[in-house]
Amino acid sequence: MKLVIVGSGYVGLVTGACFSEFGYKTICVDKDQDRINQLNSGVCPFYEPGMEDLLKKHLKNTKLLSFSTSLSESIHKADIVFITVGTPSRRLEDDADLKYVWAVAEEISHNIKKYCLVVTKSTVPVGTSNEIKRIIEKTVPKENFDVVSNPEFLREGSAINDFMRPDRVVIGTDNKKSENIMRELYRPLYLRETPIFVTSIESSEIIKYASNSFLATKISFINEVSDLCEVVGANVQDVSDAMGIDQRIGPKFLNAGPGYGGSCFPKDVKAFISTAKKFDTNLSIINAVHESNKKRVIKIVDKIEKNTKKNSSLTMLGLSFKPNTDDIRESTSIKIANLLNEKGYQIKCYDPEAMENVKNEKYNFHFYNTAIEACRDTNAIIIGTEWNEFRALNLIDIGKIVNEKIIFDLRNIYNKDEVIKIGYKYYGTGK
Ligand code: UGA
């Protein structure tokens, strides 16, 4: 099977590299010539564990993977073409901006010459795949194409593993022929007994938004419970551990923290609410989640302000929106650091992978090459992102170079009693 993937961003590249690993000849297309040049030289434009190895392997050794700026030159070789372009929030609006999706659908419609399956992998509101079908139908005979929805559930930082060992593969289709092609495509996963869930196109599109919104709900739920725990002297980690043992609840995504960030949850939660509004339906719970998450950063900044000296130096450890990625989109660490800076604090910071991306954004932060250097002469350390290397910091040695021994452990990576024992004032989340 020959595949073309349109949009060589995060989802497109992980999908392309992993399908090459399955043994399929795959062309990843993108309009950005610099990005394609970079990829052709084997360099991945973002940090994702394992990606560069996979890229080099299939670009140079197996030659199953290639990159191009031309959809028209690539598509005639394709049995399946995936749409993996971005669907960002529209400026000043909450709904998803589909301009890249429509542009790709148009371009596909002018280039299909033989039967080709068009797969929507971008996160798109319900109704989009059918609209793509209508666009293509204008120029391509019905028997020469089908459109299916096949949302992705990859997490940044563990995307390759998520692709190779997914909990499920969702296929939204209205006909047997496309279902069979998709089943054949994902056949390598049958060996791992991955459930292939076939449903209607509309259900498939909603599954993606409902899944992300539900996970965001779990996070906001435990975050609000953690506020109560703090006030009454309970420990939210015990609460979530015990809740999670109940199989109906499950332990994942119950870690209290500074709120969810990243390129997906904030955008998808907003877009889901907006889609429901269009259809005169009120997703009041998801709306509350969105509001709760927005307030979270302010609440944390208040807490830090109340417990530190005005205009002093603070150290933010971790800038990416979560560990194992250099992605800083909607990063709560950066929002918190920036708000504190606006209130007069000096911000020292360090992140293992995301520093260059933050430097490009021109924040008024001071950057250091190691966590320890960032802590020198600080008045409080804030753990913003739970990178593994912060778990192993020698807090005794660090205690000798700071101005004040105060820790805001927003991600609950330390044992409160142990940190207090070595002389720190400790502020965790919900404990
Ligand atoms: C998320 C979903 O988990 C993926 O399944 C989905 O494919 C992806 O969005 C997408 O739509 O493309 P991702 O944004 O990479 O993946 O990150 P997550 O690991 O889900 O974390 C999102 C945010 O929630 C992070 O800010 C993280 O720190 C926060 N979080 C997560 C918590 O605060 N507590 C938790 O218990 C878990």
mmCIF file of N, CA and C in Angstrom, residues 6 31 71-72 75 81 83 85 98-113 118 128 131-140 145 147:
data_model
loop_
_atom_site.group_PDB
_atom_site.id
_atom_site.type_symbol
_atom_site.label_atom_id
_atom_site.label_comp_id
_atom_site.label_asym_id
_atom_site.label_seq_id
_atom_site.Cartn_x
_atom_site.Cartn_y
_atom_site.Cartn_z
ATOM 1 N N VAL A 6 -0.568 14.482 4.051
ATOM 2 C CA VAL A 6 -0.506 15.909 3.731
ATOM 3 C C VAL A 6 -0.521 16.725 5.024
ATOM 4 N N LYS A 31 3.922 22.252 2.515
ATOM 5 C CA LYS A 31 4.195 23.415 1.658
ATOM 6 C C LYS A 31 5.486 24.126 2.052
ATOM 7 N N LEU A 71 2.028 18.130 -3.596
ATOM 8 C CA LEU A 71 0.947 17.157 -3.447
ATOM 9 C C LEU A 71 0.584 16.567 -4.810
ATOM 10 N N SER A 72 0.572 17.430 -5.853
ATOM 11 C CA SER A 72 0.160 16.942 -7.175
ATOM 12 C C SER A 72 1.110 15.865 -7.697
ATOM 13 N N ILE A 75 0.421 12.565 -5.144
ATOM 14 C CA ILE A 75 -0.876 11.918 -4.915
ATOM 15 C C ILE A 75 -1.197 10.811 -5.929
ATOM 16 N N VAL A 81 -4.638 8.785 1.013
ATOM 17 C CA VAL A 81 -4.048 10.087 1.335
ATOM 18 C C VAL A 81 -4.638 10.562 2.663
ATOM 19 N N ILE A 83 -5.124 13.459 5.575
ATOM 20 C CA ILE A 83 -5.080 14.903 5.843
ATOM 21 C C ILE A 83 -4.655 15.073 7.309
ATOM 22 N N VAL A 85 -3.218 18.202 8.472
ATOM 23 C CA VAL A 85 -2.853 19.616 8.681
ATOM 24 C C VAL A 85 -3.462 20.105 10.000
ATOM 25 N N LEU A 98 -10.618 25.820 9.931
ATOM 26 C CA LEU A 98 -10.465 24.679 9.009
ATOM 27 C C LEU A 98 -9.880 25.086 7.656
ATOM 28 N N LYS A 99 -9.284 26.286 7.584
ATOM 29 C CA LYS A 99 -8.851 26.750 6.253
ATOM 30 C C LYS A 99 -7.803 25.836 5.607
ATOM 31 N N TYR A 100 -6.936 25.247 6.433
ATOM 32 C CA TYR A 100 -5.914 24.353 5.844
ATOM 33 C C TYR A 100 -6.558 23.059 5.352
ATOM 34 N N VAL A 101 -7.568 22.593 6.090
ATOM 35 C CA VAL A 101 -8.263 21.352 5.690
ATOM 36 C C VAL A 101 -8.967 21.567 4.347
ATOM 37 N N TRP A 102 -9.694 22.711 4.234
ATOM 38 C CA TRP A 102 -10.412 22.971 2.977
ATOM 39 C C TRP A 102 -9.431 23.115 1.813
ATOM 40 N N ALA A 103 -8.291 23.776 2.073
ATOM 41 C CA ALA A 103 -7.320 23.973 0.986
ATOM 42 C C ALA A 103 -6.772 22.627 0.499
ATOM 43 N N VAL A 104 -6.495 21.736 1.446
ATOM 44 C CA VAL A 104 -5.974 20.411 1.055
ATOM 45 C C VAL A 104 -7.054 19.626 0.302
ATOM 46 N N ALA A 105 -8.294 19.700 0.784
ATOM 47 C CA ALA A 105 -9.386 18.977 0.100
ATOM 48 C C ALA A 105 -9.502 19.459 -1.348
ATOM 49 N N GLU A 106 -9.424 20.776 -1.531
ATOM 50 C CA GLU A 106 -9.477 21.352 -2.890
ATOM 51 C C GLU A 106 -8.358 20.785 -3.749
ATOM 52 N N GLU A 107 -7.145 20.815 -3.175
ATOM 53 C CA GLU A 107 -5.972 20.371 -3.942
ATOM 54 C C GLU A 107 -6.083 18.885 -4.288
ATOM 55 N N ILE A 108 -6.560 18.117 -3.312
ATOM 56 C CA ILE A 108 -6.744 16.681 -3.566
ATOM 57 C C ILE A 108 -7.736 16.511 -4.721
ATOM 58 N N SER A 109 -8.807 17.305 -4.686
ATOM 59 C CA SER A 109 -9.872 17.144 -5.685
ATOM 60 C C SER A 109 -9.362 17.374 -7.109
ATOM 61 N N HIS A 110 -8.308 18.170 -7.244
ATOM 62 C CA HIS A 110 -7.790 18.429 -8.595
ATOM 63 C C HIS A 110 -6.729 17.413 -9.024
ATOM 64 N N ASN A 111 -6.396 16.489 -8.133
ATOM 65 C CA ASN A 111 -5.276 15.599 -8.460
ATOM 66 C C ASN A 111 -5.582 14.106 -8.407
ATOM 67 N N ILE A 112 -6.795 13.732 -7.989
ATOM 68 C CA ILE A 112 -7.108 12.290 -7.952
ATOM 69 C C ILE A 112 -7.363 11.803 -9.377
ATOM 70 N N LYS A 113 -6.605 10.770 -9.795
ATOM 71 C CA LYS A 113 -6.768 10.244 -11.157
ATOM 72 C C LYS A 113 -7.330 8.828 -11.136
ATOM 73 N N VAL A 118 -9.445 8.932 0.981
ATOM 74 C CA VAL A 118 -9.025 10.165 1.662
ATOM 75 C C VAL A 118 -9.369 10.024 3.145
ATOM 76 N N THR A 128 -17.160 17.695 9.205
ATOM 77 C CA THR A 128 -16.063 18.138 8.328
ATOM 78 C C THR A 128 -15.744 17.112 7.236
ATOM 79 N N GLU A 131 -18.069 17.303 4.514
ATOM 80 C CA GLU A 131 -17.850 18.507 3.718
ATOM 81 C C GLU A 131 -16.662 18.303 2.770
ATOM 82 N N ILE A 132 -15.629 17.599 3.260
ATOM 83 C CA ILE A 132 -14.472 17.280 2.404
ATOM 84 C C ILE A 132 -14.958 16.460 1.197
ATOM 85 N N LYS A 133 -15.849 15.527 1.505
ATOM 86 C CA LYS A 133 -16.411 14.674 0.444
ATOM 87 C C LYS A 133 -17.112 15.543 -0.605
ATOM 88 N N ARG A 134 -17.914 16.515 -0.123
ATOM 89 C CA ARG A 134 -18.649 17.377 -1.066
ATOM 90 C C ARG A 134 -17.680 18.183 -1.930
ATOM 91 N N ILE A 135 -16.579 18.633 -1.334
ATOM 92 C CA ILE A 135 -15.595 19.418 -2.108
ATOM 93 C C ILE A 135 -14.982 18.544 -3.214
ATOM 94 N N ILE A 136 -14.585 17.323 -2.829
ATOM 95 C CA ILE A 136 -13.903 16.461 -3.803
ATOM 96 C C ILE A 136 -14.877 16.006 -4.908
ATOM 97 N N GLU A 137 -16.108 15.764 -4.483
ATOM 98 C CA GLU A 137 -17.152 15.302 -5.417
ATOM 99 C C GLU A 137 -17.377 16.247 -6.587
ATOM 100 N N LYS A 138 -17.056 17.532 -6.336
ATOM 101 C CA LYS A 138 -17.299 18.514 -7.401
ATOM 102 C C LYS A 138 -16.477 18.201 -8.647
ATOM 103 N N THR A 139 -15.286 17.595 -8.473
ATOM 104 C CA THR A 139 -14.435 17.340 -9.639
ATOM 105 C C THR A 139 -14.097 15.862 -9.869
ATOM 106 N N VAL A 140 -14.282 15.034 -8.824
ATOM 107 C CA VAL A 140 -13.860 13.629 -8.966
ATOM 108 C C VAL A 140 -15.102 12.732 -8.979
ATOM 109 N N PHE A 145 -13.210 7.778 -5.283
ATOM 110 C CA PHE A 145 -12.699 8.118 -3.933
ATOM 111 C C PHE A 145 -13.744 7.827 -2.858
ATOM 112 N N VAL A 147 -14.200 9.006 1.576
ATOM 113 C CA VAL A 147 -13.604 9.760 2.690
ATOM 114 C C VAL A 147 -13.919 9.011 3.978
#
